Coordinates of C-alpha atoms in Angstrom, one line a residue:
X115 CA 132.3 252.7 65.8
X116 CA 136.0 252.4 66.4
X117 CA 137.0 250.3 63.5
X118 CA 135.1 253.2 61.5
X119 CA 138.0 256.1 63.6
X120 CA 140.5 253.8 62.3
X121 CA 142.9 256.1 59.7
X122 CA 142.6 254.6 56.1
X123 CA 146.8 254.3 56.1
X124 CA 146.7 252.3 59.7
X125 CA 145.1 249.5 57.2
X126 CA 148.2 249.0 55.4
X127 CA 150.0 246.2 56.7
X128 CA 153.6 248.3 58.6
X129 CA 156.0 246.2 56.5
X130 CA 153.9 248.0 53.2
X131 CA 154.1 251.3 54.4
X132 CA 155.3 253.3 51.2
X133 CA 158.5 255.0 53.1
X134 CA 159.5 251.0 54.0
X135 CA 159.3 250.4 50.3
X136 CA 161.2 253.4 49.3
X137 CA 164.0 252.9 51.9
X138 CA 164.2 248.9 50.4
X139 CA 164.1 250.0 47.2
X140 CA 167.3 252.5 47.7
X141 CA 169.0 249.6 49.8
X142 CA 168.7 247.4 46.7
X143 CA 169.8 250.3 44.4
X144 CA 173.1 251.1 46.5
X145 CA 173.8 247.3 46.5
X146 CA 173.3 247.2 42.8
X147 CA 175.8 249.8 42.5
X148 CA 178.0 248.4 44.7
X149 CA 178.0 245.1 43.3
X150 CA 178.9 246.9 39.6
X151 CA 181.3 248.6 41.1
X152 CA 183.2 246.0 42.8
X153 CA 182.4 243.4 39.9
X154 CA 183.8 246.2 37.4
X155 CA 187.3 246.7 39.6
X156 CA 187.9 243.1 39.8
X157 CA 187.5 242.8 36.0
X158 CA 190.0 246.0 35.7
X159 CA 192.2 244.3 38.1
X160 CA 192.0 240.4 37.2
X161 CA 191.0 240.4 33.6
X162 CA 193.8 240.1 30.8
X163 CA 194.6 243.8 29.5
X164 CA 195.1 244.0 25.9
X165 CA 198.4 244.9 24.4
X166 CA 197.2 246.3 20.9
X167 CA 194.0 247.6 19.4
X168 CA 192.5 245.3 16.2
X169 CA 189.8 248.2 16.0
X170 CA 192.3 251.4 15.9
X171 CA 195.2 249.5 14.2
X172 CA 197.9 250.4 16.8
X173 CA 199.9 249.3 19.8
X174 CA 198.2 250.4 23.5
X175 CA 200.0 252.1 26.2
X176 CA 202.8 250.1 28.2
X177 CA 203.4 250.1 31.8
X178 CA 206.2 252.6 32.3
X179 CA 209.6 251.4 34.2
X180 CA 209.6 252.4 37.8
X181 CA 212.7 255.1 38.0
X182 CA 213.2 257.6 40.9
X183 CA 213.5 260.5 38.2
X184 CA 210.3 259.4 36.8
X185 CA 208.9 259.1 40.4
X186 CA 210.3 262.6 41.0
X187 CA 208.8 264.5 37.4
X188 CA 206.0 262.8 38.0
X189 CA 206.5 261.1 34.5
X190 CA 205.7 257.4 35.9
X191 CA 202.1 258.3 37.5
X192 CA 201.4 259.9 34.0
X193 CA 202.0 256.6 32.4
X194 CA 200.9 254.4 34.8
X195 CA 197.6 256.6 35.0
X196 CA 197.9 255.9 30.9
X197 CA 198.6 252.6 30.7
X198 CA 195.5 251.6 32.9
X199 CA 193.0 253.8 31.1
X200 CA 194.4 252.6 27.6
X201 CA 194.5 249.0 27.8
X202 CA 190.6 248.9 29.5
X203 CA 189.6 245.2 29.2
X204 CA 187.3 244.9 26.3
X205 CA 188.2 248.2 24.7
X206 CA 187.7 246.9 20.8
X207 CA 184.2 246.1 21.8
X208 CA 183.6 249.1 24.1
X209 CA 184.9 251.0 21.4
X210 CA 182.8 249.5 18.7
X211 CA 179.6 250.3 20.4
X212 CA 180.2 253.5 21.4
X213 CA 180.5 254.1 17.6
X214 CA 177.6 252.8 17.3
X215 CA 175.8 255.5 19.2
X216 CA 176.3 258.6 17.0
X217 CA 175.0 257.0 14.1
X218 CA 171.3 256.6 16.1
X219 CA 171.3 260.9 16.2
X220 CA 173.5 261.6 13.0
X221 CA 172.0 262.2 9.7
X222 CA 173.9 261.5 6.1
X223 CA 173.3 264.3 3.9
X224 CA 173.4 263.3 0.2
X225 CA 175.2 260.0 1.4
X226 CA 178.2 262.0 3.2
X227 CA 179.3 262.1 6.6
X228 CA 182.3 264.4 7.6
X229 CA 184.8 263.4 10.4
X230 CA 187.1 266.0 12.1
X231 CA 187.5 270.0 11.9
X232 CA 187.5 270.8 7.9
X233 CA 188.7 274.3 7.4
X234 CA 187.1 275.4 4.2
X235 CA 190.6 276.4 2.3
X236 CA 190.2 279.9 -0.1
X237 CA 192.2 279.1 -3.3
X238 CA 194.6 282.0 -2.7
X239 CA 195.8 280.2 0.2
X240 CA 198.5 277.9 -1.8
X241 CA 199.6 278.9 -4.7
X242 CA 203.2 277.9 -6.7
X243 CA 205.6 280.7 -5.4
X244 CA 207.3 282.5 -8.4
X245 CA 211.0 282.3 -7.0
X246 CA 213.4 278.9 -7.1
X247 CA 212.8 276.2 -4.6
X248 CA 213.8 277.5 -0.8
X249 CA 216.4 276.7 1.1
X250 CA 215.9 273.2 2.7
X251 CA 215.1 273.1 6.6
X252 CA 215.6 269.8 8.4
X253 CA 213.7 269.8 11.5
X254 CA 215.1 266.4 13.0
X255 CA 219.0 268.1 12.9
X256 CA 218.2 271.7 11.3
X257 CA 220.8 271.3 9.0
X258 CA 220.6 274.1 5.9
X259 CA 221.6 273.0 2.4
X260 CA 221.5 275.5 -0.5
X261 CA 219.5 274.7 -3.2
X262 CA 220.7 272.8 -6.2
X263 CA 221.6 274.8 -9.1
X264 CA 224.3 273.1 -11.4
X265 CA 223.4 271.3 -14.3
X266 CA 222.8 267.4 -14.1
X267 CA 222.3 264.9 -17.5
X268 CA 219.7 262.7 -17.6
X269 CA 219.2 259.4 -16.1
X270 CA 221.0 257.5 -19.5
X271 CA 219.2 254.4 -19.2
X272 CA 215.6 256.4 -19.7
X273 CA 213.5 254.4 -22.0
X274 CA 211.7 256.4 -24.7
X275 CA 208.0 257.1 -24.1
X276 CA 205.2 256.2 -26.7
X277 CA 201.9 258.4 -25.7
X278 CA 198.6 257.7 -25.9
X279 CA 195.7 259.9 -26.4
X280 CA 195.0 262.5 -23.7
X281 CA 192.7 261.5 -21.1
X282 CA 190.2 264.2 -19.6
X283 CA 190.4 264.5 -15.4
X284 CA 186.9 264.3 -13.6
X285 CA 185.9 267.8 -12.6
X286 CA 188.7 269.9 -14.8
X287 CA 189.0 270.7 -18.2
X288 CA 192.8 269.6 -18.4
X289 CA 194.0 266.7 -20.4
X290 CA 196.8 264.1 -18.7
X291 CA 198.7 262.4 -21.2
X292 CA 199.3 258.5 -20.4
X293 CA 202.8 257.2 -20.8
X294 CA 202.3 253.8 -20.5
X295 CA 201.4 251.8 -23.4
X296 CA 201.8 248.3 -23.3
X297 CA 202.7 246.2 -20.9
X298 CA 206.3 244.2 -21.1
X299 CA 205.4 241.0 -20.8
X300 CA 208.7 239.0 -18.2
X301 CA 208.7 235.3 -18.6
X302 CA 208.2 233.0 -15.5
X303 CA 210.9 231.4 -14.2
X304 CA 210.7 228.8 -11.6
X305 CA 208.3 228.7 -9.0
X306 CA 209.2 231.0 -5.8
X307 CA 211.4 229.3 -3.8
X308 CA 211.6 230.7 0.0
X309 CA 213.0 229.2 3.3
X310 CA 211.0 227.9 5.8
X311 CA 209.6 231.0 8.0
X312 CA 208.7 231.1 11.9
X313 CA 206.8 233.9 11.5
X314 CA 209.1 237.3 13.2
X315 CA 207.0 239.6 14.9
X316 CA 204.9 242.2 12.6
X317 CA 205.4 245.5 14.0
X318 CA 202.7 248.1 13.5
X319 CA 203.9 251.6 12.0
X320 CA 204.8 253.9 15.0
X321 CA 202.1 256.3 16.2
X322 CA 203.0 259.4 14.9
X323 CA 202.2 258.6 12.0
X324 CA 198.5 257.5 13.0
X325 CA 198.6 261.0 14.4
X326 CA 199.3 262.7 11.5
X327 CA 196.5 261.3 9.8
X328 CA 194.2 261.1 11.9
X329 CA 194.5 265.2 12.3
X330 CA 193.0 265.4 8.8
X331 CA 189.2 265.6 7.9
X332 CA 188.1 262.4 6.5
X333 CA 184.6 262.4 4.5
X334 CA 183.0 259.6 3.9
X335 CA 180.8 258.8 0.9
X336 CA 178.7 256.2 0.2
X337 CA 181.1 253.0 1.4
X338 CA 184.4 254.9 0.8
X339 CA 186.5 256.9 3.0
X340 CA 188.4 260.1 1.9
X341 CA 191.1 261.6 3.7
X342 CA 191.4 265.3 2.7
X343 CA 195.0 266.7 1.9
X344 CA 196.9 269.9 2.9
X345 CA 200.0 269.8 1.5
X346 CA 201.4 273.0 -0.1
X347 CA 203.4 274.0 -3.3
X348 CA 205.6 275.4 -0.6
X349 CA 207.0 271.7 0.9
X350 CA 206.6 270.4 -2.5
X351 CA 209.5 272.8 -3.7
X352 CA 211.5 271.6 -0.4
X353 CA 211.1 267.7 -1.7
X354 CA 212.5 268.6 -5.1
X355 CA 215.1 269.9 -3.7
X356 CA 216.4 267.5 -1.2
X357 CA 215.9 264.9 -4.8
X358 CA 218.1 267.2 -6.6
X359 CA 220.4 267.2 -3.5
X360 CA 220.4 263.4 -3.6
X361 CA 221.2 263.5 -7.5
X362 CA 224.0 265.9 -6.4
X363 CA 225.3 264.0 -4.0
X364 CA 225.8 260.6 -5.7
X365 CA 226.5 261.7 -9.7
X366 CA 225.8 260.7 -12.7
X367 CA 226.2 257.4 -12.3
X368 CA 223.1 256.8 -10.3
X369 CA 219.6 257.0 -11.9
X370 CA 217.0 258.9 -9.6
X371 CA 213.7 258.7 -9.7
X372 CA 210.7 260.6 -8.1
X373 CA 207.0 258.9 -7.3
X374 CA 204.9 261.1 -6.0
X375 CA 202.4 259.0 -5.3
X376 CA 198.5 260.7 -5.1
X377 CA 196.1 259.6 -2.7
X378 CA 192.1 258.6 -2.9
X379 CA 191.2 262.5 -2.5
X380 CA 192.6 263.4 -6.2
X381 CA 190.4 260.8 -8.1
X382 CA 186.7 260.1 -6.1
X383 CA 186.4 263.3 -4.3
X384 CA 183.0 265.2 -6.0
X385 CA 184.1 268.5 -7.0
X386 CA 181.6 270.6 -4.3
X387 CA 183.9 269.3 -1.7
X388 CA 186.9 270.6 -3.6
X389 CA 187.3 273.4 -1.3
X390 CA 187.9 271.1 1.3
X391 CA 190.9 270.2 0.0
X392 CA 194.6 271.5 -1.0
X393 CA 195.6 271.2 -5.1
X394 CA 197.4 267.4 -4.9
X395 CA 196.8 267.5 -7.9
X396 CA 199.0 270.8 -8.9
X397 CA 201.7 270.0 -6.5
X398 CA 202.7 266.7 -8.4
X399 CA 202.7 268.7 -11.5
X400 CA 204.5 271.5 -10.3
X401 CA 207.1 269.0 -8.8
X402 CA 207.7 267.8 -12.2
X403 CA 209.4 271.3 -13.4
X404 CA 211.5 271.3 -10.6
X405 CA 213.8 268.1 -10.5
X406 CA 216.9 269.0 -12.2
X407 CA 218.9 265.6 -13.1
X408 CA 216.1 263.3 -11.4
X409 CA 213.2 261.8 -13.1
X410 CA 209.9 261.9 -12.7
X411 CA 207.3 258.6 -12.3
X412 CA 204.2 260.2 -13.2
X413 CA 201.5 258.0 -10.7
X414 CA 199.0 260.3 -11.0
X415 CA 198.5 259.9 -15.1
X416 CA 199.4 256.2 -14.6
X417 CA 196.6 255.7 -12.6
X418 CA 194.3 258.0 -14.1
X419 CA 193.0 255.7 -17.2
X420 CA 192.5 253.5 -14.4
X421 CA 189.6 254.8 -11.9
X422 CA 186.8 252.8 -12.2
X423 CA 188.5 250.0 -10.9
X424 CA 189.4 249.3 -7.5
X425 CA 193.0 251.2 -7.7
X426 CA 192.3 252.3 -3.8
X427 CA 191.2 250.8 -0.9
X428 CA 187.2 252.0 0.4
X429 CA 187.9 251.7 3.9
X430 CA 191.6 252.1 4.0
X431 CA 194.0 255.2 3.6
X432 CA 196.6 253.1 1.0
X433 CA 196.0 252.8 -2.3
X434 CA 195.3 249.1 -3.1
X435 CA 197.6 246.6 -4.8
X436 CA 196.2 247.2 -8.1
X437 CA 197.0 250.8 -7.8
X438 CA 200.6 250.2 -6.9
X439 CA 200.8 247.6 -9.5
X440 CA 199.7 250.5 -12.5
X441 CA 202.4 253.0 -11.2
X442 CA 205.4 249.9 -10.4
X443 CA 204.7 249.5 -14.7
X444 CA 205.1 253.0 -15.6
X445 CA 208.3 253.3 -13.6
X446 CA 209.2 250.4 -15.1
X447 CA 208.9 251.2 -18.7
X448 CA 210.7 254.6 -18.0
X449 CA 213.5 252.5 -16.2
X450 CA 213.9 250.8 -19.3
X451 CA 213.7 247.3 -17.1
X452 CA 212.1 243.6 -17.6
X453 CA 208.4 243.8 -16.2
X454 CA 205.9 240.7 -15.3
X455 CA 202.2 241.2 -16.2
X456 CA 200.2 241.1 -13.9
X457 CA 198.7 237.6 -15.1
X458 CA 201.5 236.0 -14.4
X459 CA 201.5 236.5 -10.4
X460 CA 199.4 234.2 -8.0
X461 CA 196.3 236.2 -6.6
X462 CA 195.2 236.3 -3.4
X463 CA 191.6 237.7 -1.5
X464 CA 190.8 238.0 2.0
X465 CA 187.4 238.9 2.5
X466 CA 185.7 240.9 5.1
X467 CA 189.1 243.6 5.5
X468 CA 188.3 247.4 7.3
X469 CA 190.9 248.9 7.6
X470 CA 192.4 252.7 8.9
X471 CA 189.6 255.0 8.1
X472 CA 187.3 252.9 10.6
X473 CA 190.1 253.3 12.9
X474 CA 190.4 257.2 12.5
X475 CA 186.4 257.5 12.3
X476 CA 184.6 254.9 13.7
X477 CA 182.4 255.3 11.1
X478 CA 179.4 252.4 10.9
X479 CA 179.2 252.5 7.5
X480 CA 182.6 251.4 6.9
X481 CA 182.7 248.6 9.4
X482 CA 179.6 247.2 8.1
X483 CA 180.6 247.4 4.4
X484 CA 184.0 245.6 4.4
X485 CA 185.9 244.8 1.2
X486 CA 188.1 242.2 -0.3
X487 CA 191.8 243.2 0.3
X488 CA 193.7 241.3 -2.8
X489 CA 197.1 241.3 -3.2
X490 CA 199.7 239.6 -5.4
X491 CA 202.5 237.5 -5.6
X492 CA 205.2 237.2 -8.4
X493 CA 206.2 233.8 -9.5
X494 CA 209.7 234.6 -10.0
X495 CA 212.9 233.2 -7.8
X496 CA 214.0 235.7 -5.6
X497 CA 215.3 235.5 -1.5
X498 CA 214.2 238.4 1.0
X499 CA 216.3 239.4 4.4
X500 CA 215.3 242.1 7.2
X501 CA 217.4 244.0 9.4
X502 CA 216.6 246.7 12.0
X503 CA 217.5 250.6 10.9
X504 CA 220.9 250.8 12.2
X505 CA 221.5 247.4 9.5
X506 CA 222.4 245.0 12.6
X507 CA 220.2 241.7 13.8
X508 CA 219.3 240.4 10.4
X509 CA 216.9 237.3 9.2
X510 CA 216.0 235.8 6.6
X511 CA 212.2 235.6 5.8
X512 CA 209.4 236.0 3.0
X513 CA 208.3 239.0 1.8
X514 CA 204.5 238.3 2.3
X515 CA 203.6 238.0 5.9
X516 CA 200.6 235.7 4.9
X517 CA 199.3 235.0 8.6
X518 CA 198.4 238.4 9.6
X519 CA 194.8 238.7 10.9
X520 CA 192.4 240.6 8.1
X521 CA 192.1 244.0 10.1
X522 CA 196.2 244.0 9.3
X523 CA 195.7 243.0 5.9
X524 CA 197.9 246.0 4.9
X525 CA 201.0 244.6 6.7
X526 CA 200.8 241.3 4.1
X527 CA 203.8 242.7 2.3
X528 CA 207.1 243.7 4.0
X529 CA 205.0 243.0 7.5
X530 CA 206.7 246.4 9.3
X531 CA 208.3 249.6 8.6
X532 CA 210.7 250.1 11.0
X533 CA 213.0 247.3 8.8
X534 CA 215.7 247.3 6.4
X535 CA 214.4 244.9 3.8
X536 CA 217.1 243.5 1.2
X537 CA 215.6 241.5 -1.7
X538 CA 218.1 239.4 -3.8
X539 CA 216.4 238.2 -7.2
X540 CA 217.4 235.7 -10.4
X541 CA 217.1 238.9 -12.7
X542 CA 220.5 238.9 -13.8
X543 CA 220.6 242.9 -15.3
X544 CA 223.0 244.8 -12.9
X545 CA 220.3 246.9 -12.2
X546 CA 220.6 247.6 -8.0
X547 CA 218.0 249.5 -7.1
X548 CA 217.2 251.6 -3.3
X549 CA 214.1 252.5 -2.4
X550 CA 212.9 255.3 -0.1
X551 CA 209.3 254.9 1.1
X552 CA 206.3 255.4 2.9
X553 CA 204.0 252.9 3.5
X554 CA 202.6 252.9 0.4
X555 CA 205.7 251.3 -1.0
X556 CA 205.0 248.4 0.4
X557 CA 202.6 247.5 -1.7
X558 CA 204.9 248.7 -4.8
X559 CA 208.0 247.3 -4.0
X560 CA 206.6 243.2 -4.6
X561 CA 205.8 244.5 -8.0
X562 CA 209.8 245.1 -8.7
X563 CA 211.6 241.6 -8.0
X564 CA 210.9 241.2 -11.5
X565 CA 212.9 244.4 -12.8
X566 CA 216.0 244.6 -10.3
X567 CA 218.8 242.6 -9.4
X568 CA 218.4 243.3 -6.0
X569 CA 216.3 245.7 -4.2
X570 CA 216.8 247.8 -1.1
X571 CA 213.4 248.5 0.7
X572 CA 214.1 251.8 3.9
X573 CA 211.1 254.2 5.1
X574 CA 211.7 257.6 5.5
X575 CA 211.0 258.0 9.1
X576 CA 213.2 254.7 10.9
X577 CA 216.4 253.9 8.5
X578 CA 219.8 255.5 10.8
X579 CA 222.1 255.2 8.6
X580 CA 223.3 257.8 5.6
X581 CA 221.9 256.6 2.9
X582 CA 224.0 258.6 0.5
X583 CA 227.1 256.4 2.0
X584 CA 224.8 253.2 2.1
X585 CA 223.7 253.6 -1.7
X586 CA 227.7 253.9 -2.7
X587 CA 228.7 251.2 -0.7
X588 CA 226.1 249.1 -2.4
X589 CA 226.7 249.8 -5.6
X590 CA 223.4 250.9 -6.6
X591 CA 222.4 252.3 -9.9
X592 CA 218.8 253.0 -9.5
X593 CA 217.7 255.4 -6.4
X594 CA 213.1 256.2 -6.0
X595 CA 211.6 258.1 -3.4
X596 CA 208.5 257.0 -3.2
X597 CA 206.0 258.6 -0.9
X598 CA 202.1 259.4 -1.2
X599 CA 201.8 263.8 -1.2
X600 CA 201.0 263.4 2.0
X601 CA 204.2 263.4 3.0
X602 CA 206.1 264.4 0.1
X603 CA 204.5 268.1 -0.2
X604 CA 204.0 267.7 3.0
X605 CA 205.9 266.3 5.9
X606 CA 208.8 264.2 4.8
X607 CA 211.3 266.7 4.1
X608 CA 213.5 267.1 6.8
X609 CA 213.2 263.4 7.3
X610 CA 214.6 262.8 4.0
X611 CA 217.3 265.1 4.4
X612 CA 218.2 263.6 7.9
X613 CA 219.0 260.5 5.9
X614 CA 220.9 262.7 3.4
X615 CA 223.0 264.4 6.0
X616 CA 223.6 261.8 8.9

């Protein structure tokens, strides 16, 4: 009778009982956690940080330099506190799969997948104003220059133009006339003949930049990547004038030339999305009637005949070599200089390249669609030196950096923009030409050693020195801006004038 009094629970062997199993089980939980969280500080603390980011295409946070007044402001906490949560062990690969989880809830309407805040833009909001072009603004030095107004000549070594037949635009009922007809054929001289190289470092471009487009709404169709474009008729007006300021400045004995140069949005983006997006477009046109004694490289109608093929980069905010090769001929031909066809240059792929827009987006589609990033190189003798902005510390080198990893594919020609380049060439015409550039120039300017005697390669944002002063101590004869309308009606005014005015 007393083993049937016995409680049903008292059966359970004591070291069963469910509250033992419930306090072992959170034991073996907080020493889980624990042993994460210790494992995880000694990787922070051990494991080799990473200096740059393959992934986002840019350099990581430093650690600061230890100063009482950043002590004080509390500046050197900021960038300690920076440094450590930029340069997290792993980040590429942390990075890469957290992209990875959006794309499990997002959907793809029509193909298309939209990236950042897209303001839908009414088409009263930029229109050409009616008045001259305004009075320039630098922001870097706020100087104020008045706007051109006396009369220049032409550049006298403009070559005449043969058109072709109008070619219709995608989505507008406007014709573009092509100035290009056929290509001028350049012999080839010797085989390239460059020193030996030990490979100087390949500086990325500074962030800022990566800021600036990384602000923009990107949409992404299909496999390609299009970065929308807000520039306005207003800063377009401000470029021409700091041009015509420039043609002021160094006289009639000094060609100038103007390459606006468009971007992916003004050839593959489907008209619905046109409201996305500012008039490219109508600014390049409109810039046109506004140079007064500089000349206009029309890129836009050069590249136009030329959009099924692969004239831009799918995963990449450049345009590709192709594309800068098609605009390099039609200033060419207007330059009235020798140009090499494009058979006569050694080709080069590299398969499996992403490039920017993955960085800005993180997009799947464009990390697991990946193109062939071909570029070329002209068979023709010429020698290539770098210096830094301020024109000190130079080296001889080659103008291809051919060892860059693939996710840097873009930095294959020129390798940095923070450099003076100086190309010296066996074309033997006189013709000394100065470029001012984005990065989109670097993929123009190989395209050149052909036409020039020498060649002087700055970008807008790092050269220090006045480049009206530098272009007359040179000698040259031939002066091109040229920058994609990102930042030619957009943001490279005052830095142009900086140069101007230093």
């Amino acid at each position: 009778m007393a083993n049937e009094n016995i409680k049903e629970k008292d059966k359970i062997p004591p070291r069963l009982s469910k509250e033992r199993l419930d306090r072992a089980f959170a034991i073996v939980q907080i020493l889980c956690l624990a042993l994460v969280t210790v494992a995880v500080a000694v990787c922070l603390v051990v494991c080799k940080r990473p200096t740059e980011s393959v992934a986002e295409k840019r350099k990581l946070a430093a650690m600061p330099e230890l100063s009482v007044q950043g002590v004080l402001s509390g500046e050197y906490m900021r960038g300690v506190t920076k440094y450590y949560t930029d340069t997290v062990p792993g980040r590429d690969a942390l990075v890469d799969m957290a992209a990875s989880i959006p794309e499990l809830f997002g959907v793809r309407l029509d193909g298309v997948k939209i990236h950042g805040d897209i303001p839908v833009l009414p088409p009263a909001d930029d229109r050409p104003p009616d008045d001259k072009p305004p009075v320039i603004t630098n922001p870097v030095t706020d100087p104020v220059t008045e706007p051109v107004t006396d009369p220049v000549t032409e550049p006298v070594t403009d070559a005449p133009v043969t058109d072709t037949p109008a070619t219709d635009v995608p989505g507008t009922d406007e014709p573009v006339t092509e100035p290009i007809t056929e290509p001028v054929t350049e012999p080839v001289t010797e085989p390239v003949t460059e020193p030996p190289v030990t490979e100087p470092p390949v500086t990325e471009p500074l962030p800022d930049v990566n800021d600036i487009l990384r602000d923009n709404g990107i949409i992404v169709l299909d496999k390609r990547a299009i970065m929308l474009y807000y520039g306005s008729y207003d800063a377009t007006a401000k470029y021409c004038a700091s041009i015509n300021a420039y043609k002021k400045d160094l006289g009639e004995g000094v060609n100038v030339w103007s390459m606006i140069t468009p971007t992916a949005v003004s050839f593959y983006l489907p008209d619905k999305y046109s409201a996305y997006t500012n008039d490219q477009k109508g600014h390049i046109e409109y810039a046109a009637t506004l140079l007064e004694g500089a000349t206009e490289i029309n890129a836009y109608a050069a590249l136009l005949p030329h959009v099924k093929e692969n004239i831009y980069t799918r995963t990449d905010h450049h345009w590709s070599t192709l594309g800068a090769y098609y605009a390099a001929q039609a200033f060419a031909k207007k330059a009235g200089v020798p140009f090499a066809d494009l058979s006569t240059y050694e080709k080069i792929e590299r398969e499996g390249y992403v490039g920017s827009m993955y960085a800005f987006t993180n997009d799947k589609v464009l990390k697991n669609n990946p193109e062939t990033f071909v570029y070329y190189k002209p068979q023709n003798s010429y020698k290539t030196e770098y210096f830094d902005r301020n024109m000190q510390n130079g080296f001889e080198s080659s103008l291809f950096f051919d060892w860059v990893d693939i996710s840097s594919s873009y930095l294959v020609f020129i390798g940095s923009d923070d450099r003076v380049t100086h190309i010296t060439t066996d074309v033997k015409n006189g013709r000394r030409l100065f470029v001012i550039k984005d990065s989109y120039g670097n993929a123009l300017v190989p395209f050149l050693t052909g036409s020039f005697e020498e060649i002087w390669v700055v970008d807008f944002r790092y050269f220090e020195l006045n480049a009206v002063e530098f272009m007359k101590e040179h000698e040259i004869t031939d002066f091109m801006v040229s920058m994609c309308a990102f930042f030619s009606c957009g943001t490279g005014v005052g830095y142009m004038e900086y140069m101007r005015t230093k």
